[in-house]
CSV table of C-alpha atoms in Angstrom, one decimal:
chain,number,residue,atom,x,y,z
A,4,MET,CA,-5.5,-14.1,-6.1
A,5,ALA,CA,-7.7,-14.6,-2.8
A,6,VAL,CA,-4.8,-12.4,-1.0
A,7,VAL,CA,-5.0,-9.6,-3.7
A,8,ARG,CA,-8.9,-9.1,-3.2
A,9,LYS,CA,-8.4,-9.3,0.8
A,10,LEU,CA,-5.4,-7.1,1.3
A,11,LYS,CA,-7.2,-4.5,-1.4
A,12,LYS,CA,-10.3,-4.4,0.7
A,13,ILE,CA,-8.4,-3.8,3.7
A,14,LEU,CA,-6.3,-0.9,2.3
A,15,GLU,CA,-9.4,0.5,0.6
A,16,GLU,CA,-11.0,0.9,3.7
A,17,ARG,CA,-7.8,2.2,5.8
A,18,PHE,CA,-7.2,4.6,2.8
A,19,PRO,CA,-10.5,5.4,1.2
A,20,PRO,CA,-11.0,7.7,-2.0
A,21,PRO,CA,-9.5,10.0,-2.9
A,22,ASP,CA,-6.7,7.9,-1.9
A,23,LYS,CA,-5.4,4.9,-4.4
A,24,VAL,CA,-4.9,1.5,-3.9
A,25,SER,CA,-3.3,-0.3,-6.9
A,26,LEU,CA,-2.2,-4.1,-6.4
A,27,ARG,CA,-0.8,-6.7,-8.8
A,28,ASP,CA,-0.4,-10.3,-8.5
A,29,ASP,CA,2.6,-11.4,-10.7
A,30,ASP,CA,3.4,-14.5,-8.2
A,31,ARG,CA,3.3,-12.3,-5.5
A,32,VAL,CA,2.0,-9.1,-4.3
A,33,ILE,CA,3.1,-5.7,-5.4
A,34,GLY,CA,1.4,-2.3,-5.1
A,35,VAL,CA,1.3,1.4,-4.8
A,36,ILE,CA,-0.9,3.6,-2.1
A,37,THR,CA,-1.5,7.1,-2.9
A,38,SER,CA,-2.4,9.3,0.1
A,39,LYS,CA,-2.1,12.9,1.4
A,40,ARG,CA,-1.7,11.0,4.9
A,41,PHE,CA,2.2,10.3,3.9
A,42,ARG,CA,2.8,13.8,3.5
A,43,ARG,CA,4.6,14.5,6.6
A,44,MET,CA,5.8,11.0,7.2
A,45,ASP,CA,9.5,9.7,6.1
A,46,THR,CA,9.9,6.2,4.1
A,47,MET,CA,10.3,4.3,7.4
A,48,GLN,CA,6.9,5.6,9.0
A,49,ARG,CA,5.2,5.1,6.0
A,50,GLN,CA,6.6,1.3,5.7
A,51,ASN,CA,5.9,0.8,9.2
A,52,LEU,CA,2.1,2.0,8.9
A,53,ILE,CA,1.9,-0.4,5.8
A,54,HIS,CA,3.4,-3.2,7.8
A,55,ASP,CA,1.2,-2.6,11.0
A,56,ILE,CA,-1.8,-2.7,8.9
A,57,LEU,CA,-0.5,-6.2,7.2
A,58,ALA,CA,0.3,-7.5,10.4
A,59,THR,CA,-3.0,-6.8,11.9
A,60,HIS,CA,-5.0,-8.3,9.2
A,61,LEU,CA,-3.2,-10.8,7.2
A,62,THR,CA,-1.9,-14.2,8.5
A,63,GLY,CA,1.8,-15.0,8.4
A,64,GLU,CA,1.3,-17.1,5.3
A,65,GLU,CA,-0.7,-14.3,3.3
A,66,ARG,CA,2.0,-11.8,4.4
A,67,ARG,CA,4.4,-14.0,3.0
A,68,HIS,CA,2.7,-13.4,-0.3
A,69,VAL,CA,3.3,-9.7,-0.1
A,70,LEU,CA,6.6,-8.6,-1.7
A,71,LEU,CA,6.3,-4.7,-2.0
A,72,ILE,CA,3.9,-2.1,-1.4
A,73,VAL,CA,5.0,1.6,-1.8
A,74,ALA,CA,3.5,4.7,-0.2
A,75,ILE,CA,3.6,7.8,-2.0
A,76,THR,CA,1.8,11.6,-1.8
A,77,PRO,CA,-0.3,12.4,-4.5
A,78,GLU,CA,2.6,15.0,-5.1
A,79,GLU,CA,5.1,12.4,-5.6
A,80,GLU,CA,2.6,10.3,-7.9
A,81,VAL,CA,2.5,13.2,-10.1
A,82,ALA,CA,6.4,14.1,-10.1
A,83,ASN,CA,7.1,10.3,-11.1
A,84,ALA,CA,4.1,10.5,-13.9
A,85,GLU,CA,6.1,13.4,-15.2
A,86,ASP,CA,9.2,11.6,-15.5
A,87,GLU,CA,8.0,8.9,-17.4
């Protein structure tokens, strides 16, 4: 649980409101970051940005606790919500 709190703090500093950071720890951390910053980025660029943040701020052991963090735009968030 300590990894989730640390990671949430780091990501919320890098993606301040109105961006959203949602994390959950179900044995390993999964989450979603919603940000306008991702608008002109392809999937790999988004994941590389998140990876760089994790590599800079988390230890190797803490990074191994992170399973998946998805990066989406606000428009993608709305589109996904409409599909549900």
